[in-house]
mmCIF file of C-alpha atoms in Angstrom:
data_model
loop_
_atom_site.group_PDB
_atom_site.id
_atom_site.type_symbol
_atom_site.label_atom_id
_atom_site.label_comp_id
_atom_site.label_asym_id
_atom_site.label_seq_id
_atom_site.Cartn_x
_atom_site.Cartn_y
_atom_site.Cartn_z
ATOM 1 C CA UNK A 3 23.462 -1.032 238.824
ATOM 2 C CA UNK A 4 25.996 -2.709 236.572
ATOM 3 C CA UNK A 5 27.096 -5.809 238.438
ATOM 4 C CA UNK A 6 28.997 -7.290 235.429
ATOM 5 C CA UNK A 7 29.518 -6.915 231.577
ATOM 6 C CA UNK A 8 26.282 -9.069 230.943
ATOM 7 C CA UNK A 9 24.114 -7.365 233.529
ATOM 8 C CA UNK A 10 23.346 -5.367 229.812
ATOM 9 C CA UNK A 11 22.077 -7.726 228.767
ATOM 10 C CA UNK A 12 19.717 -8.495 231.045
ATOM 11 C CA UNK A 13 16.235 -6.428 231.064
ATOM 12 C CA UNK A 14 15.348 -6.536 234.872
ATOM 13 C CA UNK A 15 18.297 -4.395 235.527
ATOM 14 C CA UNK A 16 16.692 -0.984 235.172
ATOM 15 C CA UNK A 17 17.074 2.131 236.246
ATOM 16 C CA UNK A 18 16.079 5.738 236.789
ATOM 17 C CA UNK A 19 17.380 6.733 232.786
ATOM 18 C CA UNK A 20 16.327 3.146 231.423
ATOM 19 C CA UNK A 21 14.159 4.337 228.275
ATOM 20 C CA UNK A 22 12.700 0.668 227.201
ATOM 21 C CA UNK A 23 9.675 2.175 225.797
ATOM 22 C CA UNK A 24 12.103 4.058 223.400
ATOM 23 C CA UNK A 25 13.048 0.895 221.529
ATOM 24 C CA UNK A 26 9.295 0.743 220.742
ATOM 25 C CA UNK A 27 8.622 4.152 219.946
ATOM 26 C CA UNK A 28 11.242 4.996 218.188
ATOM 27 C CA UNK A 29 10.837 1.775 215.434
ATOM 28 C CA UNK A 30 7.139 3.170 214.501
ATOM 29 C CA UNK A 31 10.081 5.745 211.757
ATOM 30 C CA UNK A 32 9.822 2.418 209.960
ATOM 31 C CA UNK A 33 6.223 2.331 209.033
ATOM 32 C CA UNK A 34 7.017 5.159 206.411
ATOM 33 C CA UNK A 35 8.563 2.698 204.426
ATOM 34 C CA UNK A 36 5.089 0.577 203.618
ATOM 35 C CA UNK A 37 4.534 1.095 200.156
ATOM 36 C CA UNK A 38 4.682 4.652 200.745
ATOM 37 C CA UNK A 39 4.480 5.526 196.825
ATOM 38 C CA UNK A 40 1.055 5.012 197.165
ATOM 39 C CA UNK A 41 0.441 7.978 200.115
ATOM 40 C CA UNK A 42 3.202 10.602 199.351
ATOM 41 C CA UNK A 43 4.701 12.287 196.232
ATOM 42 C CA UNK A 44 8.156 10.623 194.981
ATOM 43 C CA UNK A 45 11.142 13.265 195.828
ATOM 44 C CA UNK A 46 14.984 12.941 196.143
ATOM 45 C CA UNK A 47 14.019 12.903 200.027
ATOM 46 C CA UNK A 48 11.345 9.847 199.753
ATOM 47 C CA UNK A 49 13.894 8.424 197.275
ATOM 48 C CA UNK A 50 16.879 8.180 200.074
ATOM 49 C CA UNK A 51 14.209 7.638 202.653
ATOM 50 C CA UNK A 52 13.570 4.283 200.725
ATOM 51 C CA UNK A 53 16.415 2.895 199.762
ATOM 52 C CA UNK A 54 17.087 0.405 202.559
ATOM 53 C CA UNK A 55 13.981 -1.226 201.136
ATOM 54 C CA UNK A 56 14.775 -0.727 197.339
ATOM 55 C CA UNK A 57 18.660 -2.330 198.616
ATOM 56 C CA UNK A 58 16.620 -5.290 200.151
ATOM 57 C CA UNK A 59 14.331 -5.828 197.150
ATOM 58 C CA UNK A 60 16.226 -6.066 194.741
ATOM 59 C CA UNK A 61 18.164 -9.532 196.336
ATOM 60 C CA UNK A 62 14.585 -10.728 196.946
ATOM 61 C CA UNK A 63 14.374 -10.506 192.686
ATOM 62 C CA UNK A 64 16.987 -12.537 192.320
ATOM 63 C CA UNK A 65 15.504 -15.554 194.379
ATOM 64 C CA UNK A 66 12.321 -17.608 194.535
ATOM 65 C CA UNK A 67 10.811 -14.879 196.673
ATOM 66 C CA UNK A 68 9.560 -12.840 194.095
ATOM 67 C CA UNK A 69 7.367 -15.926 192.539
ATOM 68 C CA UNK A 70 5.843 -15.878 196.788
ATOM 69 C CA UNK A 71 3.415 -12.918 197.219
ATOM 70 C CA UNK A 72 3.700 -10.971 200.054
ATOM 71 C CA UNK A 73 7.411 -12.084 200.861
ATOM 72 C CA UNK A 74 9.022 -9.370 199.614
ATOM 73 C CA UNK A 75 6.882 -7.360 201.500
ATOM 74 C CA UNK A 76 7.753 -9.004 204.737
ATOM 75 C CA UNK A 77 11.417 -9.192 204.251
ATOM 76 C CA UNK A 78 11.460 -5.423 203.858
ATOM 77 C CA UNK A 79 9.679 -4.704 207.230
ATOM 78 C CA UNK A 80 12.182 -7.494 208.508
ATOM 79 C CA UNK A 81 15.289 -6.003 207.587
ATOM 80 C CA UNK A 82 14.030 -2.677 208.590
ATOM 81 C CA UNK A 83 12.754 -3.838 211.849
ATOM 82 C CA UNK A 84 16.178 -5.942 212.594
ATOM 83 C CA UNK A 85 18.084 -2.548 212.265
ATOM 84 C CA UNK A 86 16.062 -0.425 213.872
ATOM 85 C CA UNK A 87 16.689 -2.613 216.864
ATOM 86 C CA UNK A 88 20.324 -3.561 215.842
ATOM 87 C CA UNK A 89 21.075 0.390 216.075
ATOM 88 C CA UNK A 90 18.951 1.098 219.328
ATOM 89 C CA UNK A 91 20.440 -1.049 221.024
ATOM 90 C CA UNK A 92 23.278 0.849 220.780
ATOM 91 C CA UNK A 93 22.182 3.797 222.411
ATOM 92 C CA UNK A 94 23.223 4.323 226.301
ATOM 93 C CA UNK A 95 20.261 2.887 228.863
ATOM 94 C CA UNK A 96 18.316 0.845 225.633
ATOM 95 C CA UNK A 97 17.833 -2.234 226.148
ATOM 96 C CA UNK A 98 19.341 -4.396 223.230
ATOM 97 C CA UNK A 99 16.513 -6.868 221.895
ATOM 98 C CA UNK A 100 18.782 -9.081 219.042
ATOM 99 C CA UNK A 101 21.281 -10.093 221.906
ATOM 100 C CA UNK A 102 18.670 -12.450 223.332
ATOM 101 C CA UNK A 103 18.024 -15.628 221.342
ATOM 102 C CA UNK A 104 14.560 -15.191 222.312
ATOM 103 C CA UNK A 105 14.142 -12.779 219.937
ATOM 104 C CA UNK A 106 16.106 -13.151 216.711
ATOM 105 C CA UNK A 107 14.865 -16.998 217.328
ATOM 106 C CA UNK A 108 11.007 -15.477 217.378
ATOM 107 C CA UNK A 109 12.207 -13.721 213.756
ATOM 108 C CA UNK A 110 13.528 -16.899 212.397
ATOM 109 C CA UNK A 111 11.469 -19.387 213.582
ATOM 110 C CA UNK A 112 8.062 -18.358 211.659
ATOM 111 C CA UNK A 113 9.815 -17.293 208.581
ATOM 112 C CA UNK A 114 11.565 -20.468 208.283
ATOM 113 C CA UNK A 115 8.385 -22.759 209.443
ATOM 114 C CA UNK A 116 6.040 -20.846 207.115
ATOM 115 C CA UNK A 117 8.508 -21.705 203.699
ATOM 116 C CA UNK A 118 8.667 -25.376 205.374
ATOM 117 C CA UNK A 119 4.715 -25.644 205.250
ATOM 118 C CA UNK A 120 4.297 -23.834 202.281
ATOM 119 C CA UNK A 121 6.717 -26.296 200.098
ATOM 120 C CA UNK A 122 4.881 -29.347 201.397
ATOM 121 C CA UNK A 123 1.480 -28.440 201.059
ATOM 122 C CA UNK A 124 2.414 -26.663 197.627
ATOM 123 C CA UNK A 125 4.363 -30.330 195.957
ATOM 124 C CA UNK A 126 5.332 -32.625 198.858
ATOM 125 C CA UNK A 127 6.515 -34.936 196.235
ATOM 126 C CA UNK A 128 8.924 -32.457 194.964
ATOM 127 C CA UNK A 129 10.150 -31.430 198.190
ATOM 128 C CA UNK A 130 10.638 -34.831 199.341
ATOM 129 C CA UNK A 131 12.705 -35.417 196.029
ATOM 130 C CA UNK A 132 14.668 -32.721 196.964
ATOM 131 C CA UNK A 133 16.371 -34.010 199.788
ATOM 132 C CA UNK A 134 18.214 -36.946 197.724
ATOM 133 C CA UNK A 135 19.105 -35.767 194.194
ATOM 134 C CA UNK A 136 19.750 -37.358 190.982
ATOM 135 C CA UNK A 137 22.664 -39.242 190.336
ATOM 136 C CA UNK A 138 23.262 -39.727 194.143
ATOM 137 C CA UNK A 139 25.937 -42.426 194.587
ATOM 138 C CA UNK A 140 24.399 -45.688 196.142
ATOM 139 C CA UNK A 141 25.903 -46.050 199.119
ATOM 140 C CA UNK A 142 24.803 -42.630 200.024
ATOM 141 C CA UNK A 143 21.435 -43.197 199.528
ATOM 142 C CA UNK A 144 20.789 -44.176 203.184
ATOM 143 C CA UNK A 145 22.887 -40.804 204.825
ATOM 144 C CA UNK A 146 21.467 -38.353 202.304
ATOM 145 C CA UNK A 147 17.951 -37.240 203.319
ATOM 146 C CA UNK A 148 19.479 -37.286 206.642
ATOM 147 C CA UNK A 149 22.221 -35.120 206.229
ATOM 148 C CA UNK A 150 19.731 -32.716 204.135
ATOM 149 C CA UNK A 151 16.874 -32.950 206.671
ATOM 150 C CA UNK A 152 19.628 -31.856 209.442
ATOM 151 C CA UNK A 153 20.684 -28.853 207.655
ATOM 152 C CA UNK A 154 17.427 -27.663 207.135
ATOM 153 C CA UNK A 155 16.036 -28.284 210.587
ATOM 154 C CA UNK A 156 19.225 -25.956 211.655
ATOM 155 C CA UNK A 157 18.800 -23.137 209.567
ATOM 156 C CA UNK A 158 16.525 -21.085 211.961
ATOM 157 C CA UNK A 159 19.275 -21.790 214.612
ATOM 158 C CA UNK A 160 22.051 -20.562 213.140
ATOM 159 C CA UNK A 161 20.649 -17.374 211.808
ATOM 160 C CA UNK A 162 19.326 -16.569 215.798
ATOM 161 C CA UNK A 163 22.580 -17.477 217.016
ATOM 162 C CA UNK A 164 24.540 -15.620 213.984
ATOM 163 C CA UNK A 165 22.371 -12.427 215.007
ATOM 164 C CA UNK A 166 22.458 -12.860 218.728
ATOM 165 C CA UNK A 167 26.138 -13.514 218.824
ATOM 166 C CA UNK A 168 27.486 -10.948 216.723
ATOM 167 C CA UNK A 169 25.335 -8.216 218.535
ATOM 168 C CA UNK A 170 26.616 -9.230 222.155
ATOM 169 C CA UNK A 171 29.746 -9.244 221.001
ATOM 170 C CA UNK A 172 30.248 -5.748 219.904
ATOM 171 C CA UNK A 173 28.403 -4.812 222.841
ATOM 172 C CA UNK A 174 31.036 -6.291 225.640
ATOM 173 C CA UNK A 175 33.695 -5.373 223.685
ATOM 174 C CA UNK A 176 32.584 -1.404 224.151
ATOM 175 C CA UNK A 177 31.180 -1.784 227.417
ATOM 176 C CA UNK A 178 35.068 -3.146 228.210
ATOM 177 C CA UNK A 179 36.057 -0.344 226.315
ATOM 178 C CA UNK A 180 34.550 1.980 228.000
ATOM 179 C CA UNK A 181 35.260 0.578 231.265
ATOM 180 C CA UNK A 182 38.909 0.868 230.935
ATOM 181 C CA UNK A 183 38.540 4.623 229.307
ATOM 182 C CA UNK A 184 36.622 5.831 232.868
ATOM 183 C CA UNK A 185 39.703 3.401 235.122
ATOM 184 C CA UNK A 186 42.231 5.627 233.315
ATOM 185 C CA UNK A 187 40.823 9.326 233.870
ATOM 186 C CA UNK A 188 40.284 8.516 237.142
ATOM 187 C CA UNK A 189 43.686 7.432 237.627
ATOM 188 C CA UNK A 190 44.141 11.450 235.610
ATOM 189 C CA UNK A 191 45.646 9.436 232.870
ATOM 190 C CA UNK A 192 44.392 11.819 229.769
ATOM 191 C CA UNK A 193 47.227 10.910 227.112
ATOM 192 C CA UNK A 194 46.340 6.901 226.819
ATOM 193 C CA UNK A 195 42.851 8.461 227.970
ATOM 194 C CA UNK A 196 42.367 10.160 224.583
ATOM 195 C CA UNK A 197 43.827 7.099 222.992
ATOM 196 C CA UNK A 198 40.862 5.194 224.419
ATOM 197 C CA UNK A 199 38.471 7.424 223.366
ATOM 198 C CA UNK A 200 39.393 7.590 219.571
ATOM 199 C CA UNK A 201 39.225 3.887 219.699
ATOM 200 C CA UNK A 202 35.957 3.487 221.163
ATOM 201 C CA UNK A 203 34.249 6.096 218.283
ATOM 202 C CA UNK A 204 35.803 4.364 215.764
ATOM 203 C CA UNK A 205 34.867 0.612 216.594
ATOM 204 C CA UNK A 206 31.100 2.539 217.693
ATOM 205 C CA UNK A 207 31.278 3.282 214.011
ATOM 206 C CA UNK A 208 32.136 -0.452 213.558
ATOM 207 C CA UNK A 209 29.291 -1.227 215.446
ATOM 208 C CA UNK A 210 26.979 0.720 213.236
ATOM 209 C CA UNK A 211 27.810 -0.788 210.374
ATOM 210 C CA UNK A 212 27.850 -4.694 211.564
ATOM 211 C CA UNK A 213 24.185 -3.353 213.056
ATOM 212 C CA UNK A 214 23.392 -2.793 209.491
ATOM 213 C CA UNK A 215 24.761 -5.225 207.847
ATOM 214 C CA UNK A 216 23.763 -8.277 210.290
ATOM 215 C CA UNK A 217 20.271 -6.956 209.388
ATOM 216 C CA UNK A 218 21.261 -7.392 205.803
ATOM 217 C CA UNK A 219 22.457 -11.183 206.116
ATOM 218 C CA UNK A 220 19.534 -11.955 208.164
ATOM 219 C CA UNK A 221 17.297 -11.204 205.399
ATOM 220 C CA UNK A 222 18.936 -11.997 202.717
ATOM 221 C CA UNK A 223 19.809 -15.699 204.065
ATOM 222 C CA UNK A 224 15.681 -16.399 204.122
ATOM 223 C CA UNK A 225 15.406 -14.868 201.236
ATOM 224 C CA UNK A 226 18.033 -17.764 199.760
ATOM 225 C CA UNK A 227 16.004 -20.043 201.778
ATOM 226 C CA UNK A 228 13.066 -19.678 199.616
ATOM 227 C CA UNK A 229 15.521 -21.070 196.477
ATOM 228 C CA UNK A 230 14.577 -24.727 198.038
ATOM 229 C CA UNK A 231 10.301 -24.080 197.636
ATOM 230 C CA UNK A 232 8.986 -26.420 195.709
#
């Protein structure tokens, strides 16, 4: 039972038509997309099939990443795995996964740790270095490798909240849409009725596409992060 616009939000409020095990099920499409030119012939089919992952690649070129073997790998599973879920959740009675910090902070957090580790134990002196740069006036010496140190401790929060945050978002906004659609045809109001209607499909077609494209900015902002190993 719905007790508020949040009770989505929350995963103990089942009920008969609640299809959690669908989120899981349904994400095991994405496996298709592990270096599947090894196990199938290429077609125009395979081609579109992959392209989410070539779209996601090629960003991954243009960074550090590339240099970091295995990371391009993992930031294709990532941004497949953040849409699957992204685009789930939008289905009626599936529970929506990125709306929790719990989870897009679970993504983050090991992605962002592992480049941390991996710069220090690679050149500590370099990454070190890199928090006060050359030709760094004196009196900002001191605030410096603070300020730097801050806004790379933050980085893992922002993109959980960034994720989390945009997802709930859309979500109230069409579960309030769609609570004032069923208020007016009960009240046999069909003309603003149909009104309602047209404007929920479209901003559900919103919602696809931010679904797709948070996915995009999640991965491509580690990806960035990588710019900074040493």
């Amino acid at each position: 039972m719905m007790v508020d616009i949040f009770s989505s939000f929350d995963d103990h409020n089942s009920t008969l038509f609640s299809a959690h095990i669908m989120t899981w099920l349904l994400s095991l499409w994405s496996l298709i997309f592990i270096n599947s030119s090894f196990w199938i012939n290429t077609s125009n089919l395979s081609n579109m099939i992959s392209l989410p992952k070539q779209i996601i690649n090629i960003q991954t070129t243009r960074s550090y990443s590339m240099n970091l073997g295995g990371f391009m790998l993992t930031i294709s599973s990532l941004f497949i795995t953040i849409i699957n879920f992204n685009l789930l959740g939008l289905m009626p009675y599936v529970f929506s996964t990125t709306s929790h910090l719990t989870m897009t902070f679970t993504l983050a957090l090991p992605l962002w740790l592992s480049l941390i580790i991996s710069s220090y134990m690679k050149n500590s002196y370099s990454s070190i270095a890199f928090m006060l740069p050359l030709a760094t006036p004196t009196f900002l010496i001191p605030f410096l490798p603070i300020i730097e140190t801050l806004s790379i401790l933050v980085r893992p929060i922002t993109l959980s909240i960034r994720l989390a945050a945009n997802i709930s978002a859309g979500h109230i906004i069409l579960t309030l849409i769609g609570d004032y659609f069923t208020a007016l045809v009960l009240m046999n109001n069909y003309m603003i009725s149909m009104m309602i209607l047209m404007i929920s499909v479209g901003y559900f077609i919103f919602e696809v596409g931010i679904s797709i494209i948070q996915g995009y900015i999640f991965s491509l902002l580690i990806t960035l992060y990588t710019d900074d190993h040493q």
